[in-house]
Short mmCIF file of C-alpha atoms and ligand atoms in Angstrom, two decimals:
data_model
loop_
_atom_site.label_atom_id
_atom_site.label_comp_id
_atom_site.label_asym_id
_atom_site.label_seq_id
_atom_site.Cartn_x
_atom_site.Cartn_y
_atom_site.Cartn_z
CA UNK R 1 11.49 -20.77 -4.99
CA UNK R 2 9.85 -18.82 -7.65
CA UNK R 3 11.42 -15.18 -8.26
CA UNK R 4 8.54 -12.62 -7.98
CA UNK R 5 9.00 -11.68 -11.25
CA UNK R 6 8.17 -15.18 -13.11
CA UNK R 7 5.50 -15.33 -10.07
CA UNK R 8 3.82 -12.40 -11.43
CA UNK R 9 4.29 -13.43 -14.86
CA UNK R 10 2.66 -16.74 -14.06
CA UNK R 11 -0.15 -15.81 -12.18
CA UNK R 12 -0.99 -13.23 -15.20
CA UNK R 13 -0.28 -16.18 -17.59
CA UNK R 14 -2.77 -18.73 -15.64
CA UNK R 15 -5.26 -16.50 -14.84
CA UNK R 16 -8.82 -16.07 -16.49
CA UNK R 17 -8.40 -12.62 -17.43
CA UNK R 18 -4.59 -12.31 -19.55
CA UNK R 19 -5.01 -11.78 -23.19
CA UNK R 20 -5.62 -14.50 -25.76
CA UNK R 21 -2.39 -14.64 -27.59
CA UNK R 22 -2.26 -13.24 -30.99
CA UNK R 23 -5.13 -11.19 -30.22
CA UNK R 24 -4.36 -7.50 -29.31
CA UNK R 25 -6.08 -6.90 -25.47
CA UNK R 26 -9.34 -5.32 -25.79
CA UNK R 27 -9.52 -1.67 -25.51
CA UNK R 28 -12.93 -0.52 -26.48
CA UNK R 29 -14.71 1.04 -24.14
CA UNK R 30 -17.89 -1.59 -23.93
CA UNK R 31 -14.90 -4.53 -23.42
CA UNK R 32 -15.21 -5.31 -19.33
CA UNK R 33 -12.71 -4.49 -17.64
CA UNK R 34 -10.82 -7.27 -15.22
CA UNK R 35 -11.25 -5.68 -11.78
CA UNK R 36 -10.71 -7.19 -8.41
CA UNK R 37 -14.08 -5.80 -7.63
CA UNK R 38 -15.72 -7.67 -11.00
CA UNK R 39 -13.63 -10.65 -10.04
CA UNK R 40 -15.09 -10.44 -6.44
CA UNK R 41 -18.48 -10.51 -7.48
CA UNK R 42 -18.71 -12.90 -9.39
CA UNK R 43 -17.56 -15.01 -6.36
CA UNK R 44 -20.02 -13.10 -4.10
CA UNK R 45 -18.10 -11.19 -2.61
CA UNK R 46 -16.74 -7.25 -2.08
CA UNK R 47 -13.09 -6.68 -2.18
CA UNK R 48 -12.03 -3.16 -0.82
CA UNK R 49 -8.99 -1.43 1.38
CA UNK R 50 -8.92 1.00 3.96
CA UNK R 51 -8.67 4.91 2.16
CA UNK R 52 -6.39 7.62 3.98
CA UNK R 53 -7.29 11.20 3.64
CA UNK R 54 -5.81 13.66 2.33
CA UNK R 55 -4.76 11.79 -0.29
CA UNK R 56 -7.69 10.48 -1.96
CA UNK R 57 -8.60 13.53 -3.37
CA UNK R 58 -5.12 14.42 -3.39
CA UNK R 59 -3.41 11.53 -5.98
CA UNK R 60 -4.93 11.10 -8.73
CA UNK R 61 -3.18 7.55 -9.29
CA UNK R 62 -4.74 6.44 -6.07
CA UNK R 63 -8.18 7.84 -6.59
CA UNK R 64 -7.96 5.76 -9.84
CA UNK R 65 -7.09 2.77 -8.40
CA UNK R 66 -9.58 2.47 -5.68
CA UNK R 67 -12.53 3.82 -8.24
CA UNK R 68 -11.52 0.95 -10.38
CA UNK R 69 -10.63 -1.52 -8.46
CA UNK R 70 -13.22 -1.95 -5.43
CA UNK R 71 -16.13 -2.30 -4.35
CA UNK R 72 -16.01 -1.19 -0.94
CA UNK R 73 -13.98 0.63 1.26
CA UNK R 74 -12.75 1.82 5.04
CA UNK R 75 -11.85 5.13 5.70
CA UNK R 76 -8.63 4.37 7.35
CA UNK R 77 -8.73 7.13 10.13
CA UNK R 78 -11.37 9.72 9.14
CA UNK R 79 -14.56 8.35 11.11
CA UNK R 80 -12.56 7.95 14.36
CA UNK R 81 -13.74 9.32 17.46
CA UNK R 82 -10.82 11.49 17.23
CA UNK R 83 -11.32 12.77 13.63
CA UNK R 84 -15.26 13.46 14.01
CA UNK R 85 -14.98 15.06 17.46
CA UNK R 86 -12.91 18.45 17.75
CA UNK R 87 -14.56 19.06 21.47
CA UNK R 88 -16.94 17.90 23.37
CA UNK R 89 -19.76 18.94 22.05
CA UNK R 90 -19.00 19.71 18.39
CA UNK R 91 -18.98 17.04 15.16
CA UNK R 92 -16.94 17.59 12.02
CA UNK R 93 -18.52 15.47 8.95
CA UNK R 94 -17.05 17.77 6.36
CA UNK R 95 -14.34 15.29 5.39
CA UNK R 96 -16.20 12.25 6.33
CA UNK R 97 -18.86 13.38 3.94
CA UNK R 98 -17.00 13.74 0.78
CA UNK R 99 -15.65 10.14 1.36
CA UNK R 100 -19.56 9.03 1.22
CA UNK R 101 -19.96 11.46 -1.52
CA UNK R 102 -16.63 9.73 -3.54
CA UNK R 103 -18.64 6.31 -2.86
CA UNK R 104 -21.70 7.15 -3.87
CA UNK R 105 -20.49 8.86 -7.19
CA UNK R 106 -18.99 5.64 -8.33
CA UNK R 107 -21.35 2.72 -6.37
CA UNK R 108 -19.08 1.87 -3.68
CA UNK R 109 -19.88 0.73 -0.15
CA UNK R 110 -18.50 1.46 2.90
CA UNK R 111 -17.71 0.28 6.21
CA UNK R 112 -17.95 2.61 9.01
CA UNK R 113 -15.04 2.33 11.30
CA UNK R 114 -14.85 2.91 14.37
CA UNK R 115 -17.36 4.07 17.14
CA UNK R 116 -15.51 2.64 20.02
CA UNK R 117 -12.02 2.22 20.58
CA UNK R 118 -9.34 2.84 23.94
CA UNK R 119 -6.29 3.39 21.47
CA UNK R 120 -5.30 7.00 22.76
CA UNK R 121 -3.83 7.56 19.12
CA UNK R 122 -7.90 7.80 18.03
CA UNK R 123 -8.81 9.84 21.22
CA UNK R 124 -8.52 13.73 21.83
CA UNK R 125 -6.83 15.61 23.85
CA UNK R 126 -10.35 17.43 25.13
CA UNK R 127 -11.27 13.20 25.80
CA UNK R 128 -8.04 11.79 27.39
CA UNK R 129 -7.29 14.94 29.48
CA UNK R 130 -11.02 15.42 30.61
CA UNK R 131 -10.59 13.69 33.75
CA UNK R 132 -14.48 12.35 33.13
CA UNK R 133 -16.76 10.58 35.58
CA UNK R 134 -18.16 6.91 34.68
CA UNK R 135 -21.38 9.11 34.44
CA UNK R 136 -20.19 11.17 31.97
CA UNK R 137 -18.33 8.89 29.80
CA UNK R 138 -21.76 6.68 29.54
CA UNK R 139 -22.91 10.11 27.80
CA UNK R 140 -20.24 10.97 25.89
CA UNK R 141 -20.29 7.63 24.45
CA UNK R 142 -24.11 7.53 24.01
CA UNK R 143 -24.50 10.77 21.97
CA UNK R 144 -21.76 10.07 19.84
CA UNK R 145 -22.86 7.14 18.95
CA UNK R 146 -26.33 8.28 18.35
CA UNK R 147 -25.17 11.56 16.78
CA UNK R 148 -22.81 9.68 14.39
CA UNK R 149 -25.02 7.19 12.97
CA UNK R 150 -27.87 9.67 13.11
CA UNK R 151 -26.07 12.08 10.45
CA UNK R 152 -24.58 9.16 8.42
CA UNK R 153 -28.05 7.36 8.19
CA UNK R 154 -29.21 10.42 6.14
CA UNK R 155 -26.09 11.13 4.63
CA UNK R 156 -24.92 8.32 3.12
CA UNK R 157 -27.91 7.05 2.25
CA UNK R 158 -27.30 3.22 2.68
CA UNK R 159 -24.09 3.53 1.15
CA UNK R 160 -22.34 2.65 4.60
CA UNK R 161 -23.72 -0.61 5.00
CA UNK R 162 -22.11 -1.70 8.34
CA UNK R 163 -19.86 -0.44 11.23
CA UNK R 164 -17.15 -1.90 13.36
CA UNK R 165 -18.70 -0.24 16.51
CA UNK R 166 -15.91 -1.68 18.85
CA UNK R 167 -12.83 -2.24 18.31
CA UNK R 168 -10.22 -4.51 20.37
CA UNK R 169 -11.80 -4.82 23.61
CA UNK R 170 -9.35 -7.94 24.47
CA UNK R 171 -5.95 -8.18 25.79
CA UNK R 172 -4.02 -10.83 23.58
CA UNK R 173 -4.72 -13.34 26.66
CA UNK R 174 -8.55 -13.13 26.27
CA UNK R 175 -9.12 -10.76 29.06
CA UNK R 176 -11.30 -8.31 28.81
CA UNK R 177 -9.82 -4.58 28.78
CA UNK R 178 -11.20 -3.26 31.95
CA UNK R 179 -8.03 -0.54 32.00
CA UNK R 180 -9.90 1.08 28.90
CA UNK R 181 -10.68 4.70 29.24
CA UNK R 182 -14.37 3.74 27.63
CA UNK R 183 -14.64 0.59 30.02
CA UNK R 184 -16.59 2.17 33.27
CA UNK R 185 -19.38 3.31 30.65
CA UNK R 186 -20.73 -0.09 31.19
CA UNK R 187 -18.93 -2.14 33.54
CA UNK R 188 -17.94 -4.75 34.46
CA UNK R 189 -18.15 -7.49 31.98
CA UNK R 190 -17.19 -6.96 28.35
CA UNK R 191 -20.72 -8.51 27.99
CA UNK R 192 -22.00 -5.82 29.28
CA UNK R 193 -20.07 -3.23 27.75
CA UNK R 194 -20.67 -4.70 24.14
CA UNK R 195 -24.50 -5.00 24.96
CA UNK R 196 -24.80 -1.40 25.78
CA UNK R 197 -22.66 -0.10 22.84
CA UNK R 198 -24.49 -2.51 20.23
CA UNK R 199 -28.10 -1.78 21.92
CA UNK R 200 -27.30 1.98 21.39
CA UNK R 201 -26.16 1.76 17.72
CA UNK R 202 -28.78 -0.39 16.68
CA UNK R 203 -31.63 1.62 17.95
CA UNK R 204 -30.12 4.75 16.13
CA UNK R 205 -29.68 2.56 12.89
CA UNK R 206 -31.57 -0.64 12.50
CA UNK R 207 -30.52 -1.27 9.35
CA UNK R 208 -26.69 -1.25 9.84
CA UNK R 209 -24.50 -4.33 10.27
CA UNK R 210 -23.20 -4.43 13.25
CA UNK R 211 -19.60 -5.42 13.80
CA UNK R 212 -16.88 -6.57 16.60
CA UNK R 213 -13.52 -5.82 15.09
CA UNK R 214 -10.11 -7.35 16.42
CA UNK R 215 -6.90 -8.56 15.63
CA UNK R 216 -5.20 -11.98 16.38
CA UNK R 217 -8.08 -13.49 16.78
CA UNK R 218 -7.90 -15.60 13.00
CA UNK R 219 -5.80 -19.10 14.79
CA UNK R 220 -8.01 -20.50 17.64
CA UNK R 221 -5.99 -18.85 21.18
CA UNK R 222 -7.20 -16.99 24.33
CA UNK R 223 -8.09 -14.07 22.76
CA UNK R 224 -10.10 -15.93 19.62
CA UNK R 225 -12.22 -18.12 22.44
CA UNK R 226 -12.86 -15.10 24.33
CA UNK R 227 -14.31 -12.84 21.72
CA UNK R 228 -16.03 -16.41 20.80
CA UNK R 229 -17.68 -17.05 24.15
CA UNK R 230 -18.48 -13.30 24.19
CA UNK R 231 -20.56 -12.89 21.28
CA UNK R 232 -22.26 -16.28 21.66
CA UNK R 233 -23.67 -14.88 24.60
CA UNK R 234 -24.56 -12.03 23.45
CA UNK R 235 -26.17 -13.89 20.12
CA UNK R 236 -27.95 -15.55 22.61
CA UNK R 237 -29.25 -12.81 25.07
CA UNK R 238 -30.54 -11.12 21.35
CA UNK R 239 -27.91 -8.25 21.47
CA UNK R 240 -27.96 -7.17 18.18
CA UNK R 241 -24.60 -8.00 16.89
CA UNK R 242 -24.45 -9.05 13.00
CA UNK R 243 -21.12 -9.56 12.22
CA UNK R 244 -17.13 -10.57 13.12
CA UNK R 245 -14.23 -8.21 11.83
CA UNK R 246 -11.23 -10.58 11.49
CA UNK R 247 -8.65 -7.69 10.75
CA UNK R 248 -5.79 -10.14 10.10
CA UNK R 249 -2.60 -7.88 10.35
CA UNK R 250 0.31 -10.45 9.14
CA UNK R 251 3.74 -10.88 8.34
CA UNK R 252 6.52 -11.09 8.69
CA UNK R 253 5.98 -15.41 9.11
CA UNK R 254 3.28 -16.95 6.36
CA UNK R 255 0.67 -18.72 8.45
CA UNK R 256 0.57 -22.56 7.15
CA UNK R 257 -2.21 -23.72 8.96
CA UNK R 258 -4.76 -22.31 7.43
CA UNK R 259 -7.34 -25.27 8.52
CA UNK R 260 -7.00 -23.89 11.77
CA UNK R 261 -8.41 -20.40 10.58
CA UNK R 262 -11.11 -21.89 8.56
CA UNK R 263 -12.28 -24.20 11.40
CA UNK R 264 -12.27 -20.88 13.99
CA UNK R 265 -13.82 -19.28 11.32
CA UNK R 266 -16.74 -21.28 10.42
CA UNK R 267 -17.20 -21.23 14.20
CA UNK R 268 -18.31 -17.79 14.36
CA UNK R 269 -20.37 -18.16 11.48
CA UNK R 270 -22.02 -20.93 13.25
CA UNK R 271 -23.09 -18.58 15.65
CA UNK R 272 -25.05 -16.33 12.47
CA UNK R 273 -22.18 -13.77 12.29
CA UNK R 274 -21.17 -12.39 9.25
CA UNK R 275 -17.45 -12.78 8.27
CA UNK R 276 -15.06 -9.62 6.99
CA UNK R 277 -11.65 -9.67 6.72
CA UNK R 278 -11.04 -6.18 7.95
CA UNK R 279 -7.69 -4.97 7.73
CA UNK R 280 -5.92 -7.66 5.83
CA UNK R 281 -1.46 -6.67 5.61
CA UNK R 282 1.25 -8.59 5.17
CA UNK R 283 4.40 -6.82 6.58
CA UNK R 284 8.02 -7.62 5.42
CA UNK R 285 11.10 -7.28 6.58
CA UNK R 286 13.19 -4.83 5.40
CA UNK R 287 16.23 -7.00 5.63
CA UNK R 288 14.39 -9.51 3.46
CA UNK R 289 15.25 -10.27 0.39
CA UNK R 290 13.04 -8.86 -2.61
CA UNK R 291 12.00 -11.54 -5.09
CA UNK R 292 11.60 -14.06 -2.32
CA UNK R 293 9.62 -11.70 0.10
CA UNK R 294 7.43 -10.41 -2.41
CA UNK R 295 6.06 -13.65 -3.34
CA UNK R 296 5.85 -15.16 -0.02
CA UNK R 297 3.63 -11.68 0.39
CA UNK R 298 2.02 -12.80 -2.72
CA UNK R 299 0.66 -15.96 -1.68
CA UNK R 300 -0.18 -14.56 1.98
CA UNK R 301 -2.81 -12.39 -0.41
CA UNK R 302 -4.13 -15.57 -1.72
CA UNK R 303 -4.18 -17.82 1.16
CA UNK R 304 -6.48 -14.60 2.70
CA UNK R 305 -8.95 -14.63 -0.04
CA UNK R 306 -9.01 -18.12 -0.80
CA UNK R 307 -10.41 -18.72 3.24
CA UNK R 308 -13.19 -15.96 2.59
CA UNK R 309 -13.97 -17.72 -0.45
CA UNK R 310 -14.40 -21.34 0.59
CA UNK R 311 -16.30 -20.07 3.76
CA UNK R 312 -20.14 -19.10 2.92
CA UNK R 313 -20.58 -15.89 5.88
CA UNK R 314 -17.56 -14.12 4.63
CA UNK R 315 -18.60 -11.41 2.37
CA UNK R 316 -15.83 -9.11 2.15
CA UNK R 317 -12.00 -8.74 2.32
CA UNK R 318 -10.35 -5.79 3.13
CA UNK R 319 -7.03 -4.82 3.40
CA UNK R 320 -5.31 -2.49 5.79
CA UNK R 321 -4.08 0.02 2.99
CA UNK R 322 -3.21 -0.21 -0.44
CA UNK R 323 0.17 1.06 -1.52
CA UNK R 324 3.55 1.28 0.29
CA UNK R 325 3.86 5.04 0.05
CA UNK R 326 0.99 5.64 2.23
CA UNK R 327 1.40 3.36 5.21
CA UNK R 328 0.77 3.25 8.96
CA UNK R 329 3.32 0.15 8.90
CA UNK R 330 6.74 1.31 8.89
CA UNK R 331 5.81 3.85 11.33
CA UNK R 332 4.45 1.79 13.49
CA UNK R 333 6.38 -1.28 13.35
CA UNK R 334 9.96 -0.65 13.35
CA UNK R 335 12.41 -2.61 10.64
CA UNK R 336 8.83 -3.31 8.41
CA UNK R 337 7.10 -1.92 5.59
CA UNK R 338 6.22 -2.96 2.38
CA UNK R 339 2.73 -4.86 3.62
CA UNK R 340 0.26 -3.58 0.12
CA UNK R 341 -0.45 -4.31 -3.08
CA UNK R 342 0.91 -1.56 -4.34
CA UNK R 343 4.92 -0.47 -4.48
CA UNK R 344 5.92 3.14 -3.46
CA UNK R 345 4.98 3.97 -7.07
CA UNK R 346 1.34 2.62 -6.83
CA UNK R 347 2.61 -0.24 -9.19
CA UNK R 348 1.08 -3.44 -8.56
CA UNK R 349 2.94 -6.00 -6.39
CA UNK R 350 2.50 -9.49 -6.66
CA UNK R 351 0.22 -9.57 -4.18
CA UNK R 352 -2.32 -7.87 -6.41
CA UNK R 353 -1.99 -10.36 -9.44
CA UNK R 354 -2.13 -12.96 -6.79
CA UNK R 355 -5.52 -11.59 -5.86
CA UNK R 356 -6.48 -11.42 -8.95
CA UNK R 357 -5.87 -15.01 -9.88
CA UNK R 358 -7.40 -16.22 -6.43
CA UNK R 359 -10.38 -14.28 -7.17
CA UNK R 360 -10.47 -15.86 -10.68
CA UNK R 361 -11.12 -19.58 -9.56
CA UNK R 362 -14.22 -21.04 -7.95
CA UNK R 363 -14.02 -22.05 -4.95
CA UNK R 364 -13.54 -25.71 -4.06
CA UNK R 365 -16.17 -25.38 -1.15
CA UNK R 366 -18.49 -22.71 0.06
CA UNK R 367 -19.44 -24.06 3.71
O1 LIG P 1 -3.67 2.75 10.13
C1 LIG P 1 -4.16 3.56 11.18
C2 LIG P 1 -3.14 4.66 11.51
O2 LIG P 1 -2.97 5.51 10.41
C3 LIG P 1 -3.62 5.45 12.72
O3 LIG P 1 -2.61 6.36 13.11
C4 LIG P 1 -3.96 4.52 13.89
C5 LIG P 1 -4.59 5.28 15.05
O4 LIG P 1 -5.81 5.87 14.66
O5 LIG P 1 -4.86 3.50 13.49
C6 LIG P 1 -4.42 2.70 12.41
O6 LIG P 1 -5.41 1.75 12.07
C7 LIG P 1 -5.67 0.73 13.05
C8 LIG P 1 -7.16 0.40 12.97
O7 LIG P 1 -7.94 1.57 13.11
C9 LIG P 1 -7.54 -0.64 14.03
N1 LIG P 1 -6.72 -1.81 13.93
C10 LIG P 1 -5.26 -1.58 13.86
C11 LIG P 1 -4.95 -0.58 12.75
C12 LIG P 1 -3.44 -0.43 12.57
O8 LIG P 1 -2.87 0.08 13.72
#
């Protein structure tokens, strides 16, 4: 096994962009600079991470990183239903606009997440205490939806080029999630839910790319063939749904077969869905060793990019966060943490050099 160090040491070594040696790095100003996001498109592709508030305008070293670094990026909780909606009938774009404003000052695109999701921890307490009829939830739903993308269409002025409208709407057996507080807006079917939700956004915004977002769904299972069946149905009834969010939480396990995730991949993309990896993480163990976690992270990174690369609808990777200090992880998964590219002191891990490199190489295919 390689220690992480002599990992990261190699991968700079290999890798397109070190230094010649003998020759001092360049520094002038007119020298490009080796980004992920220069890196990415050269291979045609955008390379972002999700972006918490407060602190992006809060840490300097993080503003930095992301304005360098990427080309695109999620807001991580800031265009939830939760964040945008302090009652029932009032919208709050203050924050939401000076991430658009951040990403239009330096040429960065977004994705807009999320319009529709049942996790309570993106709800309100005005929502999940309402005690609302089917009725009423239909035009809740509706008018934020159409109020959202309304304000953001002007806004951000194409900067957000495509939403995750819902979110999760399968159980991890493939069954639809008819115990979701936003299911009786269109019941029964999560056909017919996802038709009325995508029919809405794309009449407010028919220029947006319209995405289903989930997790788990990367290895062929239950839950992949359901969303699969799902949107080929709805590809073929002409619901206007443009893309597949593969969010692709992992860890603590690397997954081997990644042929299996290609093939269920290029299966979507058969169906004229755009590909994004979404919310790309790779969590460790905190009883795991350093060195030997770090690069297993490492090549988790690559293995991630390397699919979006070598299959022709993927056009962006994601990941779920970007340093260790600022993490939904060890909160939310107990005995875990350290699933970023960057350590607690925004240093990069070897999962960004590992990036890097990946992003460095052709691609053997593009299919
Ligand atoms: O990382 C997000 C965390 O900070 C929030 O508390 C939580 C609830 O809004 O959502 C987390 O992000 C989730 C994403 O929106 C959808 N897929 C799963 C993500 C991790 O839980």
């Amino acid at each position: 096994m390689i220690p992480a160090l002599t990992l990261m040491a190699f991968l700079t070594m290999t890798s397109a962009f070190s230094a010649p040696k003998n020759k001092p790095a360049p520094t002038s100003k007119k020298s490009p600079t080796i980004t992920l996001k220069r890196l990415a498109k050269e291979r045609g592709l955008l390379v972002g991470a999700a972006v918490a508030v407060p602190e992006l305008f809060e840490d300097p070293v993080y503003e930095k990183f992301i304005r360098n670094e990427f080309s695109i990026f999620t807001p991580e909780n800031a265009f939830k239903f939760d964040a945008l909606r302090p009652s029932r009938d009032a919208f709050s774009f203050e924050t939401p606009d000076k991430m658009v404003h951040f990403a239009r000052l330096n040429r960065m695109l977004m994705r807009g997440h999320t319009l529709v999701w049942h996790n309570p921890a993106a709800l309100p307490n005005w929502f999940l205490k309402g005690k609302f009829s089917a009725k009423e939830k239909r035009e809740i739903l509706k008018d934020h939806i159409q109020k959202t993308l309304t304000h953001f269409k002007k806004a951000a002025k194409g900067a957000i080029i495509c939403w995750d409208v819902a979110n999760e709407v399968f159980h991890h057996d493939g069954s639809y999630r008819t115990d979701s507080i936003w299911a009786p807006v269109a019941a029964p079917t999560a056909n017919a839910f996802l038709t009325q939700v995508f029919n809405w956004a794309h009449e407010t915004d028919p220029k947006l790319k319209l995405f289903y977002n989930d997790y788990d769904i990367e290895l062929p299972g239950p839950k992949a063939t359901a969303v699969y069946n799902t949107l080929k149905a709805l590809k073929k009834a002409g619901v206007p749904v443009h893309g597949i969010g593969f969010q692709m939480h992992q860890g603590p396990d690397r997954i081997t077969d990644l042929k299996a995730i290609r093939a269920n991949m290029r299966r979507f993309a058969a169906l004229g869905l755009q590909i994004h990896i979404t919310e790309f993480d790779f969590k460790l163990k905190d009883s795991e060793p350093k060195e030997s976690a770090l690069e297993k992270q490492a090549l988790a990174y690559a293995d991630a990019i390397n699919l979006c690369k070598s299959i022709k609808a993927c056009k962006a990777f994601v990941s779920w966060g970007i340093t260790d200090k600022y993490t939904y992880v060890s909160r939310d998964n107990s005995g875990m943490g350290r699933a970023n590219m960057l350590d607690f002191e925004l240093l990069p891990k070897p999962a960004y050099y590992a990036l890097r490199s990946a992003l460095s190489k052709k691609a053997d295919r593009r299919d």
